[in-house]
Coordinates of C-alpha atoms in Angstrom, one line a residue:
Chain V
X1 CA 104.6 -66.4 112.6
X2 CA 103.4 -63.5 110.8
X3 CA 100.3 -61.2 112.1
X4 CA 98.3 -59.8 109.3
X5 CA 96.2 -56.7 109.3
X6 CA 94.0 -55.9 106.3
X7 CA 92.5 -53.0 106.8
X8 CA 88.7 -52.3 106.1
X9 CA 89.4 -49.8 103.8
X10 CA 91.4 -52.0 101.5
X11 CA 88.7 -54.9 100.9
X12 CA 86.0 -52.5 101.4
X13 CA 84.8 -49.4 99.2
X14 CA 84.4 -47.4 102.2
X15 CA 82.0 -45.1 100.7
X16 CA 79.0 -47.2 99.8
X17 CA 77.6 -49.5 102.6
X18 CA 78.0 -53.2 102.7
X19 CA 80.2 -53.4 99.4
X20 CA 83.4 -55.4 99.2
X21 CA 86.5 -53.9 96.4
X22 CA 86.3 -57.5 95.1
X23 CA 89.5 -57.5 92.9
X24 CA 91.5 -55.6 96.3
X25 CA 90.2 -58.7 98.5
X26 CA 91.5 -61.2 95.5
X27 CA 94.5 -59.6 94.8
X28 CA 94.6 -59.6 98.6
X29 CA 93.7 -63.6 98.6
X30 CA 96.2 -64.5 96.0
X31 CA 99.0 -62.7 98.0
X32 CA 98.1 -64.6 100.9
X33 CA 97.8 -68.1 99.2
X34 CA 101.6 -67.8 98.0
X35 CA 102.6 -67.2 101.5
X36 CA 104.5 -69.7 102.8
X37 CA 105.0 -68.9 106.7
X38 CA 102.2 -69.4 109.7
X39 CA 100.0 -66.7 109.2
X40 CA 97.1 -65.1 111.4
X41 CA 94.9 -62.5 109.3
X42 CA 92.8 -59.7 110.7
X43 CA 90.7 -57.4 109.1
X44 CA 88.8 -54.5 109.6
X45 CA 85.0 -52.5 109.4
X46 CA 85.0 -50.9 106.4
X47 CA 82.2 -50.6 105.6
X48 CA 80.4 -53.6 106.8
X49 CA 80.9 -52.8 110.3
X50 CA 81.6 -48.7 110.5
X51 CA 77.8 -47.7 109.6
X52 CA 76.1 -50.0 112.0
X53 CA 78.8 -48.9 114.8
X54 CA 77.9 -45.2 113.8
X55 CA 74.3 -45.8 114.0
X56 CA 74.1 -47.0 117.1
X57 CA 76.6 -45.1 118.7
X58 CA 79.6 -48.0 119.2
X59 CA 82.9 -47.0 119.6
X60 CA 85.9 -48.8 121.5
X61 CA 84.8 -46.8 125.0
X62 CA 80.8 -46.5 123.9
X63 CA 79.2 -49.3 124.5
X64 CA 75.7 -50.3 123.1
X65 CA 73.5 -52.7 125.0
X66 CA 70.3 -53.5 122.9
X67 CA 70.8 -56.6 121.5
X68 CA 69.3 -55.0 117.9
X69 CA 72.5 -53.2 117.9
X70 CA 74.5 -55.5 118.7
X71 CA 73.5 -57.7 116.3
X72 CA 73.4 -55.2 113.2
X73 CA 77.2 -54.5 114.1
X74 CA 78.5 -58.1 114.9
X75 CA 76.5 -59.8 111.8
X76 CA 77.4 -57.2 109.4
X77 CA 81.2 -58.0 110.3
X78 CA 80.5 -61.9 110.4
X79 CA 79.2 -61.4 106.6
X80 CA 82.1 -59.7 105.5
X81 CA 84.5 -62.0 107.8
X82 CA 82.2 -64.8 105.2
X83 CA 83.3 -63.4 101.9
X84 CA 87.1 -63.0 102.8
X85 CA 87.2 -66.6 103.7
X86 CA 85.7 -67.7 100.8
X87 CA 87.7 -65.4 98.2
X88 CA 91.3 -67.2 100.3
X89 CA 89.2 -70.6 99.7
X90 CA 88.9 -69.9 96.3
X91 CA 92.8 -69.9 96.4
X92 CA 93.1 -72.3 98.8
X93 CA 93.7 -70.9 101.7
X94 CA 92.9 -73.2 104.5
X95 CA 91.4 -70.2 106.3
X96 CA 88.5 -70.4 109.0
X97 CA 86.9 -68.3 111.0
X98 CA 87.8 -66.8 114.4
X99 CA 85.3 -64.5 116.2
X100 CA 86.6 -62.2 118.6
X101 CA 82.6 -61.5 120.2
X102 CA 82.8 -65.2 120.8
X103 CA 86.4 -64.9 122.5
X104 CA 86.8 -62.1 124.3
X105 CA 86.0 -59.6 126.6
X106 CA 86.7 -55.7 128.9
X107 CA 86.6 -55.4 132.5
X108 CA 85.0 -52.6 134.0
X109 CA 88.6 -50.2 133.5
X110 CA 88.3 -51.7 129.2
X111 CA 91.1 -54.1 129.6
X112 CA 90.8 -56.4 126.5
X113 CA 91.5 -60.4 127.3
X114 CA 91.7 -62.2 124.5
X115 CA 92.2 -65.6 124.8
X116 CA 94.7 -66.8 122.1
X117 CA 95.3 -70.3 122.5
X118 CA 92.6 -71.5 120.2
X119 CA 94.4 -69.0 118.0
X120 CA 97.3 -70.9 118.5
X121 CA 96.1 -74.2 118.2
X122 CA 95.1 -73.2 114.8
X123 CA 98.0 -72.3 113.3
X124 CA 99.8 -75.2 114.8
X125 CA 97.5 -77.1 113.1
X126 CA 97.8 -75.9 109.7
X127 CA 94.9 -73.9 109.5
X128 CA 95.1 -69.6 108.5
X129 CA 92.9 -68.1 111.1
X130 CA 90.6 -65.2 110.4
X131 CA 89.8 -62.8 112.9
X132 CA 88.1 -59.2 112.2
X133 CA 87.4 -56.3 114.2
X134 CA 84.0 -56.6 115.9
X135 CA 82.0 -56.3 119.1
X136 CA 83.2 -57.8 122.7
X137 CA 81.2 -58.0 125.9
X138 CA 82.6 -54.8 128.1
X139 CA 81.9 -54.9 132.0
X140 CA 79.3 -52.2 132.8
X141 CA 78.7 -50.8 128.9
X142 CA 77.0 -53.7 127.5
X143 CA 79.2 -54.1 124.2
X144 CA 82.3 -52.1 123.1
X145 CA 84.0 -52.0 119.7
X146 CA 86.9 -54.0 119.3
X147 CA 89.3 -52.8 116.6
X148 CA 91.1 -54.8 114.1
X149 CA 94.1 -53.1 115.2
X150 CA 93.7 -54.3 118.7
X151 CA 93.2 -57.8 117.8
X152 CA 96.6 -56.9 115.4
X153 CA 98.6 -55.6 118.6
X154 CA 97.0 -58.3 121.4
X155 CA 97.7 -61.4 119.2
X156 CA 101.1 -60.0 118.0
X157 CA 102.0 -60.0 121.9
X158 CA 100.5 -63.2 123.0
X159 CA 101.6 -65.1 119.9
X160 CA 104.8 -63.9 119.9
X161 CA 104.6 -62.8 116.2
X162 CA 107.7 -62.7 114.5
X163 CA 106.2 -59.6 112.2
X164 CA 103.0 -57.7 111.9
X165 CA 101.8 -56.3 108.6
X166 CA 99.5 -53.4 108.4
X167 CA 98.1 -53.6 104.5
X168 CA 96.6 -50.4 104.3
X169 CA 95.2 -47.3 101.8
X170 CA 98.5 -45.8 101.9
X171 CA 101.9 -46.7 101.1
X172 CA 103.7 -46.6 104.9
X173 CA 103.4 -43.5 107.2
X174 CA 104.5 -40.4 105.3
X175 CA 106.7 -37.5 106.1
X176 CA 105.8 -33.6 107.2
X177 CA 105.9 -32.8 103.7
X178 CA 102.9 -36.0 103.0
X179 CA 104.8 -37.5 100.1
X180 CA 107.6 -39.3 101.3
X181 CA 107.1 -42.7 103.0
X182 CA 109.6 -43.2 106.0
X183 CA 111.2 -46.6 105.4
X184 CA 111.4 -46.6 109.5
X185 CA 110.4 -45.1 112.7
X186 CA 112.2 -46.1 115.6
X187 CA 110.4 -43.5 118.0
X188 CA 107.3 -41.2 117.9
X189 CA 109.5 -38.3 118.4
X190 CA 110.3 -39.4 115.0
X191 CA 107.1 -38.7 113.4
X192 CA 105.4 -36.6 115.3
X193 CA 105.7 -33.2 113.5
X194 CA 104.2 -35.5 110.4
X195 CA 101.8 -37.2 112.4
X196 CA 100.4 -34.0 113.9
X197 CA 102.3 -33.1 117.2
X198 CA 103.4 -35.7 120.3
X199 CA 99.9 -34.9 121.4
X200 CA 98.3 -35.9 118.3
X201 CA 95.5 -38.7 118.9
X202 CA 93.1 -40.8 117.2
X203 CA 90.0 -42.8 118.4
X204 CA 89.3 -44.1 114.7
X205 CA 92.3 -46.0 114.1
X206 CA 94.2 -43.1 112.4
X207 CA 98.2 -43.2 112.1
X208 CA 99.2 -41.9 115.1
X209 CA 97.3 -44.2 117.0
X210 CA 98.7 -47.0 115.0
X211 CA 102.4 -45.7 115.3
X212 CA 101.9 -45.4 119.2
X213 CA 100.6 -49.1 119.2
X214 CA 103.2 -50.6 116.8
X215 CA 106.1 -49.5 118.6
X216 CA 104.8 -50.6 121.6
X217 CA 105.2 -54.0 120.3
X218 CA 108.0 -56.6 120.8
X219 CA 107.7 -57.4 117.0
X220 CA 108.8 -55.3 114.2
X221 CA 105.6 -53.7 112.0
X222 CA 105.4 -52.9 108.5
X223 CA 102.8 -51.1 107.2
X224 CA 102.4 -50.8 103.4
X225 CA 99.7 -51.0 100.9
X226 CA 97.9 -53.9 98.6
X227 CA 101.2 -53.2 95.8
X228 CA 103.3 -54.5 98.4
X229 CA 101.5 -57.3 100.0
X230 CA 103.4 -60.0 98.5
X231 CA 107.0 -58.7 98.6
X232 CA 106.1 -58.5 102.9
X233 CA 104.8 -62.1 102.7
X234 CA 107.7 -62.5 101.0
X235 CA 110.4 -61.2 104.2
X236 CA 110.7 -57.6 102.4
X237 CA 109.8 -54.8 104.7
X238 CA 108.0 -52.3 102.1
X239 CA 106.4 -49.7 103.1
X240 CA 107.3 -48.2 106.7
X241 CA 108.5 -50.5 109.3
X242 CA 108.0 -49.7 112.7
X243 CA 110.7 -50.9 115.4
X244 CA 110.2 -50.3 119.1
X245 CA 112.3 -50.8 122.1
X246 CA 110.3 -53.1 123.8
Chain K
X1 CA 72.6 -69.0 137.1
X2 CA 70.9 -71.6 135.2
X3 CA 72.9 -73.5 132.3
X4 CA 70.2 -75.1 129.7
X5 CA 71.5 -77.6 127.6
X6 CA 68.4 -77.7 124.8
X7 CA 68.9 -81.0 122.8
X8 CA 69.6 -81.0 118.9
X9 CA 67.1 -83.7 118.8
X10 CA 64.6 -81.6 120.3
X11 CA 65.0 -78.7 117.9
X12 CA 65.8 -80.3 114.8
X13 CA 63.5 -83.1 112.7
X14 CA 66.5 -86.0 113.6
X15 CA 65.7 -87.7 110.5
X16 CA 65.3 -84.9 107.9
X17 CA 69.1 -83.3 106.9
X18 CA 69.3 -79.6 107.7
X19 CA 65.5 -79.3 108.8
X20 CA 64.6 -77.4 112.2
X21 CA 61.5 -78.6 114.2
X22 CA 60.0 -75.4 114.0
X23 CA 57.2 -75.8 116.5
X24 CA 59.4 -76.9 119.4
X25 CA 62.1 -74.2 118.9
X26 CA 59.3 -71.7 118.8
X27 CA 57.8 -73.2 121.8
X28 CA 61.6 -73.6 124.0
X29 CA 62.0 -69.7 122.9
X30 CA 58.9 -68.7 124.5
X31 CA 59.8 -70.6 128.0
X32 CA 63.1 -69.0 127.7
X33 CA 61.5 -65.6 127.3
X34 CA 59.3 -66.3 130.6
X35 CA 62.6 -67.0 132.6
X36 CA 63.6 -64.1 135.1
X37 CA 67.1 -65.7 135.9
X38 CA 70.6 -65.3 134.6
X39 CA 70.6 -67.7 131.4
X40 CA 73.1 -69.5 129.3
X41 CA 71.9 -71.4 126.8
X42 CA 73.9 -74.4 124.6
X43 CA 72.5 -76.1 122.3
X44 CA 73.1 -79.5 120.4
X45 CA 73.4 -80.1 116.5
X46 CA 70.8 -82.5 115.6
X47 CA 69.9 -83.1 112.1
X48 CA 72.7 -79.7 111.3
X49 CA 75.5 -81.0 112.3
X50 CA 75.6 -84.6 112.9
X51 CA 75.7 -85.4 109.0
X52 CA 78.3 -83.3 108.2
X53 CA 80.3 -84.5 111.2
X54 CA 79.5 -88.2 109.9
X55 CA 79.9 -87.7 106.2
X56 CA 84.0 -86.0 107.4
X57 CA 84.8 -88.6 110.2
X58 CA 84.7 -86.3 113.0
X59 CA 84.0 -86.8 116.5
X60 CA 84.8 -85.6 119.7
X61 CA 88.1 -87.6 119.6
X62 CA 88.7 -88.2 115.3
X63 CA 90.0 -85.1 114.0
X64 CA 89.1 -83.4 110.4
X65 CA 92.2 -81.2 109.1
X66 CA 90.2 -80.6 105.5
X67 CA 89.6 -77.2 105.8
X68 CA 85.9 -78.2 103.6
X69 CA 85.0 -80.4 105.7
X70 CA 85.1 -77.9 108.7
X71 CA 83.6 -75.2 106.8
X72 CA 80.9 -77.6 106.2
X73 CA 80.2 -78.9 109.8
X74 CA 80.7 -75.1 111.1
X75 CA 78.7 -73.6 108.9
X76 CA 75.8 -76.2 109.4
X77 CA 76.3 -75.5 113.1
X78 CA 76.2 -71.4 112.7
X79 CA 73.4 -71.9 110.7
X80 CA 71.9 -73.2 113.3
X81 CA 72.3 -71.4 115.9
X82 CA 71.3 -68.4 113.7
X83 CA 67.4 -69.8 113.5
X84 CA 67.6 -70.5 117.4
X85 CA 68.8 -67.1 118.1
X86 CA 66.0 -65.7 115.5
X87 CA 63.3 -67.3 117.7
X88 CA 64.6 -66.1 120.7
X89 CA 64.8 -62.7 118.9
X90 CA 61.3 -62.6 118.2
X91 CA 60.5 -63.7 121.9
X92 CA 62.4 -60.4 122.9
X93 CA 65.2 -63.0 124.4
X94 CA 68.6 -60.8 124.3
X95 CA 70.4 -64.0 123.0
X96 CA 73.8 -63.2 121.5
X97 CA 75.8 -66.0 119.4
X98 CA 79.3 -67.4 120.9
X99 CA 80.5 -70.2 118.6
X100 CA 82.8 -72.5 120.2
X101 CA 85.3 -73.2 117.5
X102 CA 86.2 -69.4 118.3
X103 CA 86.8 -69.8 122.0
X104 CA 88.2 -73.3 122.9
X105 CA 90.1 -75.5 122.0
X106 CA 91.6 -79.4 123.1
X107 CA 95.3 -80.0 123.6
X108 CA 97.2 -83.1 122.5
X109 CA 95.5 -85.2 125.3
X110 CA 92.2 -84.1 124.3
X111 CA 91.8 -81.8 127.3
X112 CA 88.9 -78.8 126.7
X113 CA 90.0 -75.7 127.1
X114 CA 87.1 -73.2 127.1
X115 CA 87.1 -69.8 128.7
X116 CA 84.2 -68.7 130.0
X117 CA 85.1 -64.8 131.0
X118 CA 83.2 -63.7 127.8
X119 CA 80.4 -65.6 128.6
X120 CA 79.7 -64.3 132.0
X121 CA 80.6 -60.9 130.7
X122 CA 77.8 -61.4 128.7
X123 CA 74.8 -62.6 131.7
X124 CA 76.4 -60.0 133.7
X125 CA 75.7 -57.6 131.5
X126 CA 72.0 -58.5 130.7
X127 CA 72.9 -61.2 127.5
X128 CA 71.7 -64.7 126.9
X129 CA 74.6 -66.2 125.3
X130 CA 73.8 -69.0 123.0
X131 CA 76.6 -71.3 122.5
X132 CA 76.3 -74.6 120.5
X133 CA 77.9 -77.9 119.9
X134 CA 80.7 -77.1 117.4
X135 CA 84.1 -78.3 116.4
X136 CA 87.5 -76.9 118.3
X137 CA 90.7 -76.9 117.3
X138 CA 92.8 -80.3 118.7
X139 CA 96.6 -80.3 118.8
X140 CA 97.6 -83.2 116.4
X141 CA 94.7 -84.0 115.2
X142 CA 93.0 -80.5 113.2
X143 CA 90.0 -80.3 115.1
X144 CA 87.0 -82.5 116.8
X145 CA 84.1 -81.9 117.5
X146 CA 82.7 -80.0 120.5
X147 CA 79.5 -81.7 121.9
X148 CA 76.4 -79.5 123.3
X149 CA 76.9 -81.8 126.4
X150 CA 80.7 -81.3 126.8
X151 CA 79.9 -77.6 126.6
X152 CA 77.0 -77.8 129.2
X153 CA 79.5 -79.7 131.6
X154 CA 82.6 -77.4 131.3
X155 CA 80.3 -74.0 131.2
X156 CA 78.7 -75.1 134.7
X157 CA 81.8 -76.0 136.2
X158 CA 83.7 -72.3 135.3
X159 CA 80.5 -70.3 135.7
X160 CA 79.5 -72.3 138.9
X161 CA 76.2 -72.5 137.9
X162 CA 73.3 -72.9 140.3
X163 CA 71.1 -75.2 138.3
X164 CA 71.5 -77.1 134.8
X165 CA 69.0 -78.0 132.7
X166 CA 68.9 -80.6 130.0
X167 CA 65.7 -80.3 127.6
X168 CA 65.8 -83.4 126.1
X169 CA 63.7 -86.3 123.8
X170 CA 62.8 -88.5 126.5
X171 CA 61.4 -87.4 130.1
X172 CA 64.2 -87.8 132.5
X173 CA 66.2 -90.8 132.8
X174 CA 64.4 -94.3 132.7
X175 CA 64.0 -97.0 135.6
X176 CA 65.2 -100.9 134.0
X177 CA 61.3 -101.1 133.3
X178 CA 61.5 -98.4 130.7
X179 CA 59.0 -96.6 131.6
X180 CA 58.9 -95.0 135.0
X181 CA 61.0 -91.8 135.4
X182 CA 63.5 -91.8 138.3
X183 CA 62.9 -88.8 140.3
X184 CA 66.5 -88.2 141.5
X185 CA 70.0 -89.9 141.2
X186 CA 73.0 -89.4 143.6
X187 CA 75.2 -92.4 142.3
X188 CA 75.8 -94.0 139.0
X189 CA 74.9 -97.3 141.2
X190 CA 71.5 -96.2 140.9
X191 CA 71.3 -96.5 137.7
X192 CA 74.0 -98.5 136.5
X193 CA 70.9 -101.7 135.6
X194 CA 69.0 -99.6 133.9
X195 CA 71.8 -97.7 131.8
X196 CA 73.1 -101.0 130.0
X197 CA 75.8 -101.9 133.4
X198 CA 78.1 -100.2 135.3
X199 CA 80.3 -100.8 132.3
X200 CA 78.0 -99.0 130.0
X201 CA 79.6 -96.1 127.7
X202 CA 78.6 -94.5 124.8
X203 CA 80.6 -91.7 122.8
X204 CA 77.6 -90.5 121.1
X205 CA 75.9 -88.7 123.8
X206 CA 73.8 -91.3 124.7
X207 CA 72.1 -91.5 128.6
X208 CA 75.1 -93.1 130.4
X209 CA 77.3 -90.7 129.2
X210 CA 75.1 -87.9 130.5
X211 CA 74.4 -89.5 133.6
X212 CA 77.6 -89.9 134.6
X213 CA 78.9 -86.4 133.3
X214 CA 76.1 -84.6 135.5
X215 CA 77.0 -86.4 138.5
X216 CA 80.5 -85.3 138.3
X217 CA 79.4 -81.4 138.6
X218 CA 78.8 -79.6 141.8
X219 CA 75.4 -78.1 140.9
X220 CA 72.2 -80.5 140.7
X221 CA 70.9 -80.9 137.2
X222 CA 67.7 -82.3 136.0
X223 CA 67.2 -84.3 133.0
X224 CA 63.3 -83.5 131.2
X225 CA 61.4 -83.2 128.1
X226 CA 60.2 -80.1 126.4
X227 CA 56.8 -80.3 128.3
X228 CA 58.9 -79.4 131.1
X229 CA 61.1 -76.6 130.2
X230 CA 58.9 -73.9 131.7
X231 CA 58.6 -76.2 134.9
X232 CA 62.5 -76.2 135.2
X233 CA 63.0 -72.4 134.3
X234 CA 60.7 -71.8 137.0
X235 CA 62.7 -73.7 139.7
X236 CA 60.8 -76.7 139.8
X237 CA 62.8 -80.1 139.2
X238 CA 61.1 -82.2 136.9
X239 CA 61.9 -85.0 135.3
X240 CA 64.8 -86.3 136.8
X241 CA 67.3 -84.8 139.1
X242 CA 71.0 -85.5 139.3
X243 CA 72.8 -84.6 142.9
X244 CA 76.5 -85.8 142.5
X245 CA 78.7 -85.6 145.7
X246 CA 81.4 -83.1 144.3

């Protein structure tokens, strides 16, 4: 089973509000539709869902509890969750809809649970679920942000993914120098002169982050961008791909 | 915690495809808005779903694996679900959407799954969730549908609800002369005359089925008509009221 990410920025032109990149999220679809393996997709904000977090102050830790919020956020991401599933209808995906608010939830410390087995079900059934990053009920803050590449790294765990694909703006994590994708990382001591410093951290989904969550997996991750969709789909491992110990 | 199970009949014009019974909804969403007490609300599909489910061949136990004809008993469903949290909006209810086919699911012997840790996230944190009946994936079989009533029964079980509430066409359940309202039920026994037999079943949500479903949980639960929602939300018990022995 293969874990897909497809990241906000990708399907999204980040910098006007509510606008898909329609031919990215086709050529994006089309990739997808030639993909023979079980496949669970996830996408991202963009910007759908990063305005209306911004505006009301939502992050992964911040919560917001007035239900105006909360619905700006979670229905401008079920609106663009809409459009990808009906762009991989239009090629015949048989994708449906999965919505983590519904789902899941933090404890008071912001332990995510995320039930999977409907997930699961899913697949086994034929079907190409279709999560995206969103809001989810956190003890004590109301609702919290939940990132696409949460939902990526939880369902990659419980699923037991075989591989995890991060399609994103960039071609795989690049080198100190910024032009040369690393075909692998095997450790963050690896990258951490490129990625910043061991200390280097990122709340907004940024590589490092990313890096620090994909080697924590039991799966290996590739992350690439839209060019090399199809050769992943296909087995290739384009891009950078990210193998941890675990 | 009070589980209220508002009928799809009740909400929806039954004979007209797709149309809501505006007045009601309006009128439910303003007793929900009076109630002081930790709320979760399910309700059924009426004249939204029940084509759609008809037209594909689906019920709780025959399975759909066309991904169009899910799409189009989902998205019916959604749809609703989106007016009754629009009313409740406008009644200053903080009702949030959780959609079924997100969270559960039914294993090869048709057993419901449905966690419920979300959903009391939610109350706990100040939310109405608003669930609805719905389809969920089924091992072997693609999916089934969901029923409001299915979702009342497991929901007061896991969240060990205090009281459940069934807002319903008819005013509680009906003595064999049709027309007086039984005040209370502790056996099926009671009833069994009146409900068609002791061997009396129905798949479609009819009265026996409900009867015998509320009897099995371990909270009381009163069966009454719209007239009486405010009544009920109050902590009164009209209509009538089922004590099982679990």
């Amino acid at each position: 089973m293969i874990v897909l990410k497809l990241g906000g920025s990708v399907i999204t032109e980040k910098d006007r509000e509510e606008t898909l990149d329609g031919e990215a999220l086709e050529r994006a679809a089309a990739a997808v539709a030639d993909c023979d393996e079980d496949l669970v997709v996830v996408h991202g904000g963009g910007s759908f869902g990063h305005p209306h977090a911004e505006e009301w102050g939502a992050s992964t830790t911040d919560g917001v509890d007035d239900v105006a919020g909360i619905t700006a956020i979670h229905t401008a991401m079920t609106t663009l969750n809409a459009f990808v599933l009906r762009d991989l209808h239009d090629e015949d995906v048989p994708a449906v809809p999965v919505h983590p608010f519904s789902a899941g939830h933090r404890d008071a410390s912001g332990d995510l649970s995320l039930p999977s087995e409907q997930v699961e079900t899913l697949v086994d059934e034929g079907f190409v679920p279709v999560l995206h990053g969103d809001l989810v009920a956190h003890a004590g803050k109301g609702a919290t942000v939940l990132s696409g590449d949460e939902i990526v790294t939880a369902l990659a765990d419980s699923l037991d993914a075989d591989r995890v694909g991060v399609c994103s703006t960039v071609p795989g994590v690049l080198d100190a120098d910024g032009e040369t994708v690393l075909a692998e990382i095997s450790a963050f001591e690896d990258v951490a002169d490129a990625l910043g410093g061991s200390d280097a951290t990122d709340v907004s989904g940024g590589m490092a982050g990313k890096v620090r969550a994909l080697l924590a997996l039991g799966s290996p991750a590739s992350v690439f961008s839209l060019e090399d969709l199809s050769a992943f789909l296909d087995g290739e491992e384009p891009g950078t791909t990210i193998h941890g110990d675990s």
